[in-house]
Amino acid sequence: MPHLTASADARRIAGGEQLGFGVPGYAHPLLAPAEWAELARPGTPLHWAVLNIANGPGSRPDPHCLEVAGRLRNARERALHGEAPDDTVRASGGRLLGHLDLAHGERPFDELIADARSFIDWYRIGGFYLARCPADRARLPAVRRLTGTLHALLAESDSADGGGRLVLGHGTHPHPGYAEAADQLVTFQGPWTDYRWSQVAEWTADYPPERFAHFVHGVPRTHLEEAMRVARWQGAGTIFFTDRNDRDGRSGQSDPFAALPSYWDEIVSRIGPGISE
C-alpha cells in the first residue's frame, strides 16, 4: 500500500483543528469508577466512549452500566442544549457506543445484530464500535451489509440522535473501500515505539480528520506534544493516548486502554475546548 509523510495541505490539521478523545473501552464501572466519571465532567473533549460488558452487551442489563450510560447521555444533552451551547467539541460528540466484536469477520451476522439490539434496548447507545474489524477487500461486502443494517437500527432508535455513529476498529489502514462503510475508521492501534515512526496511507488524504482515530499506548509524558503532532500530521481527529502498557501492573489491567493515563488532566487541558495548538 502506498504511503506518504504529509499531503500538500500538511494533512489538513497541522494548523490546529480540534482533536478529541475516543475511548476504546474502559473497565467495568465497578473497577474504573474514576474513568467513567471523568467522561461526564463538563469540558472533557469527548467524541465517543465504548461500553463493553462481556465482549458485548452481556446477557442482561447491568445496573452499573445503566448508570454510566445515563450520565453520559445527560452530559451530552447539557452540552447540546444547555449550559455550554458554544462548546463545539462537546456538542459534536460525547456518544456512548456499544462494543461489537467482529472477530476479524468470523462472527455470524445474526449474532452481531442480536447484540446490537440488546445494546439499543438496554443502554440506548448512540452508535457502535466494531472491534477487530477485518481490513481486507474480500470481507468488505459483509461489513457493508452489517453497517447498513446497524445504521437502520440506529435510525429507528429514539436514543441515537443524528442517526448514530459507527466506528470500525481495524487498528491499521484497511482497504480504502471501508471509508464508505462507516463514519470513522481506527487506522492505528498500538505502541508509541511504532506510532512515532508510522506513516499514513495515501488514500486517507481524500478525507477530513473526523474520519480517522488513533489509539496509542506507552506514550511517555515527555512525548505528549510529539504524539499530538503526529496525529495532526497524519490527519486523525480522534485520539486516545496513554502511558500505560500491556499488562501494566499499576492498573491491574492487561488492556492498556482500560484505565486513565497518569497524565489525564494534562492531556485534557492540552486538547480542551477552545484550545488549538
mmCIF file of C-alpha atoms in Angstrom:
data_model
loop_
_atom_site.group_PDB
_atom_site.id
_atom_site.type_symbol
_atom_site.label_atom_id
_atom_site.label_comp_id
_atom_site.label_asym_id
_atom_site.label_seq_id
_atom_site.Cartn_x
_atom_site.Cartn_y
_atom_site.Cartn_z
ATOM 1 C CA MET A 1 0.000 0.000 0.000
ATOM 2 C CA PRO A 2 1.410 3.430 -0.903
ATOM 3 C CA HIS A 3 2.309 5.782 1.929
ATOM 4 C CA LEU A 4 3.339 9.365 2.358
ATOM 5 C CA THR A 5 4.559 11.565 5.164
ATOM 6 C CA ALA A 6 2.297 14.546 4.509
ATOM 7 C CA SER A 7 -0.184 15.810 1.969
ATOM 8 C CA ALA A 8 0.051 19.143 0.178
ATOM 9 C CA ASP A 9 -2.029 20.867 2.836
ATOM 10 C CA ALA A 10 0.062 19.380 5.678
ATOM 11 C CA ARG A 11 -2.558 16.750 6.406
ATOM 12 C CA ARG A 12 -5.287 19.407 6.830
ATOM 13 C CA ILE A 13 -4.999 19.560 10.597
ATOM 14 C CA ALA A 14 -1.425 20.581 11.332
ATOM 15 C CA GLY A 15 -2.513 24.153 11.952
ATOM 16 C CA GLY A 16 -4.592 23.348 14.995
ATOM 17 C CA GLU A 17 -8.014 21.896 14.165
ATOM 18 C CA GLN A 18 -9.611 20.480 17.318
ATOM 19 C CA LEU A 19 -8.690 16.996 18.499
ATOM 20 C CA GLY A 20 -10.974 14.997 20.765
ATOM 21 C CA PHE A 21 -10.997 11.718 22.668
ATOM 22 C CA GLY A 22 -12.302 8.338 21.612
ATOM 23 C CA VAL A 23 -12.223 5.832 24.460
ATOM 24 C CA PRO A 24 -11.929 2.263 23.133
ATOM 25 C CA GLY A 25 -13.326 0.738 26.313
ATOM 26 C CA TYR A 26 -12.756 1.389 29.998
ATOM 27 C CA ALA A 27 -13.055 -1.418 32.522
ATOM 28 C CA HIS A 28 -16.402 -2.146 34.192
ATOM 29 C CA PRO A 29 -17.667 0.862 36.195
ATOM 30 C CA LEU A 30 -17.095 -1.006 39.474
ATOM 31 C CA LEU A 31 -13.408 -1.382 38.553
ATOM 32 C CA ALA A 32 -12.989 2.020 36.898
ATOM 33 C CA PRO A 33 -15.351 4.486 38.596
ATOM 34 C CA ALA A 34 -12.977 7.453 38.203
ATOM 35 C CA GLU A 35 -12.573 6.792 34.477
ATOM 36 C CA TRP A 36 -16.301 6.811 33.776
ATOM 37 C CA ALA A 37 -16.868 9.850 35.995
ATOM 38 C CA GLU A 38 -14.224 11.820 34.083
ATOM 39 C CA LEU A 39 -16.030 11.278 30.781
ATOM 40 C CA ALA A 40 -19.105 13.126 32.058
ATOM 41 C CA ARG A 41 -17.124 16.031 33.510
ATOM 42 C CA PRO A 42 -18.040 19.327 31.816
ATOM 43 C CA GLY A 43 -15.470 20.415 29.260
ATOM 44 C CA THR A 44 -13.974 16.986 28.570
ATOM 45 C CA PRO A 45 -13.397 16.925 24.785
ATOM 46 C CA LEU A 46 -15.052 13.541 24.315
ATOM 47 C CA HIS A 47 -16.106 12.368 20.869
ATOM 48 C CA TRP A 48 -17.236 8.920 21.991
ATOM 49 C CA ALA A 49 -16.653 6.140 24.515
ATOM 50 C CA VAL A 50 -17.224 2.403 24.144
ATOM 51 C CA LEU A 51 -19.341 0.343 26.539
ATOM 52 C CA ASN A 52 -18.226 -3.297 26.722
ATOM 53 C CA ILE A 53 -19.781 -5.503 29.390
ATOM 54 C CA ALA A 54 -18.788 -9.050 28.398
ATOM 55 C CA ASN A 55 -17.253 -8.662 24.946
ATOM 56 C CA GLY A 56 -20.631 -7.239 24.028
ATOM 57 C CA PRO A 57 -23.831 -6.277 25.894
ATOM 58 C CA GLY A 58 -23.850 -9.226 28.282
ATOM 59 C CA SER A 59 -26.812 -11.499 28.980
ATOM 60 C CA ARG A 60 -28.923 -8.955 30.878
ATOM 61 C CA PRO A 61 -28.874 -5.227 31.700
ATOM 62 C CA ASP A 62 -26.131 -4.310 34.170
ATOM 63 C CA PRO A 63 -27.309 -1.662 36.681
ATOM 64 C CA HIS A 64 -23.848 -0.089 36.992
ATOM 65 C CA CYS A 65 -23.529 0.233 33.219
ATOM 66 C CA LEU A 66 -27.061 1.622 33.012
ATOM 67 C CA GLU A 67 -25.994 4.339 35.440
ATOM 68 C CA VAL A 68 -22.902 5.422 33.500
ATOM 69 C CA ALA A 69 -24.843 5.290 30.227
ATOM 70 C CA GLY A 70 -27.416 7.655 31.713
ATOM 71 C CA ARG A 71 -24.743 10.040 32.977
ATOM 72 C CA LEU A 72 -23.112 10.251 29.557
ATOM 73 C CA ARG A 73 -26.450 10.845 27.822
ATOM 74 C CA ASN A 74 -27.243 13.628 30.289
ATOM 75 C CA ALA A 75 -23.803 15.214 29.793
ATOM 76 C CA ARG A 76 -24.317 15.171 26.031
ATOM 77 C CA GLU A 77 -27.751 16.744 26.372
ATOM 78 C CA ARG A 78 -26.353 19.520 28.579
ATOM 79 C CA ALA A 79 -23.617 20.227 26.045
ATOM 80 C CA LEU A 80 -26.014 20.245 23.106
ATOM 81 C CA HIS A 81 -28.913 22.124 24.617
ATOM 82 C CA GLY A 82 -27.940 23.503 27.986
ATOM 83 C CA GLU A 83 -25.066 25.099 29.785
ATOM 84 C CA ALA A 84 -22.387 25.084 27.058
ATOM 85 C CA PRO A 85 -24.008 25.592 23.646
ATOM 86 C CA ASP A 86 -20.842 27.146 22.182
ATOM 87 C CA ASP A 87 -18.608 24.256 23.207
ATOM 88 C CA THR A 88 -18.347 22.714 19.759
ATOM 89 C CA VAL A 89 -16.158 19.805 20.845
ATOM 90 C CA ARG A 90 -18.564 18.590 23.497
ATOM 91 C CA ALA A 91 -21.573 19.364 21.319
ATOM 92 C CA SER A 92 -20.197 17.314 18.444
ATOM 93 C CA GLY A 93 -19.514 14.191 20.488
ATOM 94 C CA GLY A 94 -19.945 12.501 23.817
ATOM 95 C CA ARG A 95 -21.718 9.484 22.344
ATOM 96 C CA LEU A 96 -21.764 6.084 24.029
ATOM 97 C CA LEU A 97 -21.009 3.283 21.561
ATOM 98 C CA GLY A 98 -21.802 -0.400 22.024
ATOM 99 C CA HIS A 99 -18.910 -2.847 21.554
ATOM 100 C CA LEU A 100 -19.474 -5.431 18.804
ATOM 101 C CA ASP A 101 -16.651 -7.930 18.277
ATOM 102 C CA LEU A 102 -16.430 -8.915 14.598
ATOM 103 C CA ALA A 103 -13.608 -11.412 15.311
ATOM 104 C CA HIS A 104 -11.940 -10.382 12.030
ATOM 105 C CA GLY A 105 -15.104 -11.274 10.114
ATOM 106 C CA GLU A 106 -15.725 -14.685 11.704
ATOM 107 C CA ARG A 107 -18.800 -13.880 13.838
ATOM 108 C CA PRO A 108 -22.202 -14.670 12.315
ATOM 109 C CA PHE A 109 -24.289 -11.728 11.141
ATOM 110 C CA ASP A 110 -27.329 -12.775 13.233
ATOM 111 C CA GLU A 111 -25.267 -12.863 16.454
ATOM 112 C CA LEU A 112 -23.968 -9.351 15.844
ATOM 113 C CA ILE A 113 -27.440 -7.977 15.149
ATOM 114 C CA ALA A 114 -28.805 -9.639 18.295
ATOM 115 C CA ASP A 115 -26.046 -7.973 20.358
ATOM 116 C CA ALA A 116 -26.767 -4.657 18.664
ATOM 117 C CA ARG A 117 -30.472 -4.858 19.534
ATOM 118 C CA SER A 118 -29.626 -5.596 23.171
ATOM 119 C CA PHE A 119 -27.332 -2.564 23.350
ATOM 120 C CA ILE A 120 -30.043 -0.325 21.903
ATOM 121 C CA ASP A 121 -32.871 -1.723 24.041
ATOM 122 C CA TRP A 122 -30.968 -1.785 27.333
ATOM 123 C CA TYR A 123 -28.497 1.076 27.179
ATOM 124 C CA ARG A 124 -29.910 3.415 24.499
ATOM 125 C CA ILE A 125 -26.461 3.716 22.951
ATOM 126 C CA GLY A 126 -25.695 6.279 20.256
ATOM 127 C CA GLY A 127 -23.740 4.037 17.900
ATOM 128 C CA PHE A 128 -21.406 1.057 17.686
ATOM 129 C CA TYR A 129 -17.700 0.296 17.832
ATOM 130 C CA LEU A 130 -16.912 -2.675 15.589
ATOM 131 C CA ALA A 131 -13.863 -4.210 17.264
ATOM 132 C CA ARG A 132 -11.475 -6.494 15.364
ATOM 133 C CA CYS A 133 -12.991 -5.337 12.109
ATOM 134 C CA PRO A 134 -11.432 -7.003 9.053
ATOM 135 C CA ALA A 135 -9.378 -4.792 6.773
ATOM 136 C CA ASP A 136 -9.139 -6.793 3.549
ATOM 137 C CA ARG A 137 -11.124 -6.211 0.383
ATOM 138 C CA ALA A 138 -12.678 -9.689 0.381
ATOM 139 C CA ARG A 139 -14.669 -9.074 3.574
ATOM 140 C CA LEU A 140 -15.764 -5.551 2.659
ATOM 141 C CA PRO A 141 -19.217 -6.569 1.283
ATOM 142 C CA ALA A 142 -20.062 -8.378 4.545
ATOM 143 C CA VAL A 143 -19.009 -5.373 6.616
ATOM 144 C CA ARG A 144 -21.057 -3.069 4.396
ATOM 145 C CA ARG A 145 -24.103 -5.284 4.880
ATOM 146 C CA LEU A 146 -23.589 -5.169 8.652
ATOM 147 C CA THR A 147 -23.058 -1.409 8.876
ATOM 148 C CA GLY A 148 -26.071 -0.768 6.646
ATOM 149 C CA THR A 149 -28.249 -2.818 8.991
ATOM 150 C CA LEU A 150 -26.791 -1.115 12.075
ATOM 151 C CA HIS A 151 -27.469 2.322 10.607
ATOM 152 C CA ALA A 152 -31.080 1.268 10.022
ATOM 153 C CA LEU A 153 -31.444 0.032 13.620
ATOM 154 C CA LEU A 154 -29.985 3.256 14.981
ATOM 155 C CA ALA A 155 -32.263 5.354 12.764
ATOM 156 C CA GLU A 156 -35.254 3.592 14.317
ATOM 157 C CA SER A 157 -33.979 4.221 17.842
ATOM 158 C CA ASP A 158 -35.017 7.348 19.737
ATOM 159 C CA SER A 159 -31.645 7.446 21.547
ATOM 160 C CA ALA A 160 -29.341 7.835 18.516
ATOM 161 C CA ASP A 161 -29.663 11.496 17.599
ATOM 162 C CA GLY A 162 -28.355 12.267 14.164
ATOM 163 C CA GLY A 163 -28.691 8.615 13.120
ATOM 164 C CA GLY A 164 -25.937 7.305 15.402
ATOM 165 C CA ARG A 165 -22.242 6.750 14.771
ATOM 166 C CA LEU A 166 -20.344 3.705 13.538
ATOM 167 C CA VAL A 167 -16.616 3.294 14.150
ATOM 168 C CA LEU A 168 -14.614 0.473 12.570
ATOM 169 C CA GLY A 169 -11.841 -0.772 14.853
ATOM 170 C CA HIS A 170 -9.316 -2.008 12.306
ATOM 171 C CA GLY A 171 -6.225 -0.811 14.162
ATOM 172 C CA THR A 172 -4.453 -0.488 10.818
ATOM 173 C CA HIS A 173 -5.086 1.050 7.412
ATOM 174 C CA PRO A 174 -7.781 -1.030 5.697
ATOM 175 C CA HIS A 175 -8.748 -1.251 2.056
ATOM 176 C CA PRO A 176 -9.971 2.266 1.116
ATOM 177 C CA GLY A 177 -13.484 0.965 0.407
ATOM 178 C CA TYR A 178 -14.088 0.721 4.164
ATOM 179 C CA ALA A 179 -14.102 4.514 4.384
ATOM 180 C CA GLU A 180 -17.570 4.491 2.811
ATOM 181 C CA ALA A 181 -18.893 1.798 5.172
ATOM 182 C CA ALA A 182 -18.847 3.789 8.429
ATOM 183 C CA ASP A 183 -18.410 7.214 9.994
ATOM 184 C CA GLN A 184 -14.888 6.704 11.325
ATOM 185 C CA LEU A 185 -12.005 4.243 10.997
ATOM 186 C CA VAL A 186 -9.368 3.411 13.622
ATOM 187 C CA THR A 187 -6.279 3.304 11.423
ATOM 188 C CA PHE A 188 -3.693 2.909 14.190
ATOM 189 C CA GLN A 189 -3.773 0.980 17.467
ATOM 190 C CA GLY A 190 -0.501 0.041 19.080
ATOM 191 C CA PRO A 191 2.592 1.183 20.983
ATOM 192 C CA TRP A 192 4.279 4.571 20.844
ATOM 193 C CA THR A 193 7.501 2.943 19.645
ATOM 194 C CA ASP A 194 5.678 2.085 16.398
ATOM 195 C CA TYR A 195 3.481 5.165 16.195
ATOM 196 C CA ARG A 196 6.221 7.771 16.276
ATOM 197 C CA TRP A 197 7.717 6.317 13.073
ATOM 198 C CA SER A 198 4.449 5.343 11.414
ATOM 199 C CA GLN A 199 3.274 6.509 8.012
ATOM 200 C CA VAL A 200 -0.207 7.164 6.715
ATOM 201 C CA ALA A 201 -1.913 5.533 3.733
ATOM 202 C CA GLU A 202 -2.082 7.859 0.756
ATOM 203 C CA TRP A 203 -5.830 7.453 0.193
ATOM 204 C CA THR A 204 -6.660 8.965 3.604
ATOM 205 C CA ALA A 205 -5.725 12.416 2.244
ATOM 206 C CA ASP A 206 -9.101 12.448 0.451
ATOM 207 C CA TYR A 207 -10.990 12.519 3.778
ATOM 208 C CA PRO A 208 -11.247 15.015 6.665
ATOM 209 C CA PRO A 209 -9.685 14.313 10.097
ATOM 210 C CA GLU A 210 -13.009 13.400 11.745
ATOM 211 C CA ARG A 211 -12.968 10.196 9.687
ATOM 212 C CA PHE A 212 -9.914 8.734 11.484
ATOM 213 C CA ALA A 213 -8.900 7.744 15.021
ATOM 214 C CA HIS A 214 -5.566 6.689 16.558
ATOM 215 C CA PHE A 215 -5.081 4.763 19.833
ATOM 216 C CA VAL A 216 -1.541 4.708 21.211
ATOM 217 C CA HIS A 217 -0.231 3.157 24.428
ATOM 218 C CA GLY A 218 3.140 3.565 26.112
ATOM 219 C CA VAL A 219 3.353 7.304 25.298
ATOM 220 C CA PRO A 220 5.667 8.955 27.866
ATOM 221 C CA ARG A 221 4.515 12.263 29.326
ATOM 222 C CA THR A 222 7.564 13.923 27.793
ATOM 223 C CA HIS A 223 6.389 12.867 24.313
ATOM 224 C CA LEU A 224 2.755 14.002 24.509
ATOM 225 C CA GLU A 225 3.402 17.063 22.365
ATOM 226 C CA GLU A 226 5.170 14.958 19.748
ATOM 227 C CA ALA A 227 2.362 12.380 19.739
ATOM 228 C CA MET A 228 -0.256 15.072 19.126
ATOM 229 C CA ARG A 229 1.844 16.474 16.284
ATOM 230 C CA VAL A 230 1.956 13.011 14.690
ATOM 231 C CA ALA A 231 -1.840 12.672 14.992
ATOM 232 C CA ARG A 232 -2.426 16.065 13.396
ATOM 233 C CA TRP A 233 0.179 15.492 10.702
ATOM 234 C CA GLN A 234 -1.417 12.175 9.779
ATOM 235 C CA GLY A 235 -4.921 13.643 9.728
ATOM 236 C CA ALA A 236 -6.526 11.964 12.762
ATOM 237 C CA GLY A 237 -9.258 13.924 14.534
ATOM 238 C CA THR A 238 -9.906 11.465 17.389
ATOM 239 C CA ILE A 239 -7.204 10.079 19.695
ATOM 240 C CA PHE A 240 -6.558 8.203 22.905
ATOM 241 C CA PHE A 241 -3.000 8.342 24.250
ATOM 242 C CA THR A 242 -1.871 6.644 27.435
ATOM 243 C CA ASP A 243 1.416 5.975 29.205
ATOM 244 C CA ARG A 244 0.145 2.540 30.239
ATOM 245 C CA ASN A 245 1.362 -0.608 28.528
ATOM 246 C CA ASP A 246 0.153 -4.183 28.114
ATOM 247 C CA ARG A 247 -0.031 -5.972 31.470
ATOM 248 C CA ASP A 248 0.582 -2.734 33.304
ATOM 249 C CA GLY A 249 0.972 -3.564 36.977
ATOM 250 C CA ARG A 250 -0.146 -0.105 38.079
ATOM 251 C CA SER A 251 -3.710 -0.653 36.861
ATOM 252 C CA GLY A 252 -4.009 -4.426 37.172
ATOM 253 C CA GLN A 253 -5.368 -4.479 33.631
ATOM 254 C CA SER A 254 -3.916 -6.299 30.633
ATOM 255 C CA ASP A 255 -5.643 -3.765 28.351
ATOM 256 C CA PRO A 256 -3.637 -0.513 28.434
ATOM 257 C CA PHE A 257 -6.733 1.472 27.401
ATOM 258 C CA ALA A 258 -8.922 0.190 30.277
ATOM 259 C CA ALA A 259 -7.743 2.858 32.753
ATOM 260 C CA LEU A 260 -6.890 6.545 32.777
ATOM 261 C CA PRO A 261 -3.374 7.593 31.768
ATOM 262 C CA SER A 262 -1.426 9.118 34.626
ATOM 263 C CA TYR A 263 -1.386 12.446 32.753
ATOM 264 C CA TRP A 264 -5.145 12.602 32.057
ATOM 265 C CA ASP A 265 -5.611 16.128 33.442
ATOM 266 C CA GLU A 266 -2.671 17.396 31.412
ATOM 267 C CA ILE A 267 -3.850 15.952 28.114
ATOM 268 C CA VAL A 268 -7.397 17.214 28.723
ATOM 269 C CA SER A 269 -6.050 20.704 29.291
ATOM 270 C CA ARG A 270 -3.896 20.494 26.133
ATOM 271 C CA ILE A 271 -6.810 19.389 23.947
ATOM 272 C CA GLY A 272 -9.625 21.062 25.871
ATOM 273 C CA PRO A 273 -12.447 23.186 24.434
ATOM 274 C CA GLY A 274 -11.352 26.261 22.546
ATOM 275 C CA ILE A 275 -7.669 25.362 22.654
ATOM 276 C CA SER A 276 -5.734 24.985 19.431
ATOM 277 C CA GLU A 277 -2.055 24.216 19.264
#
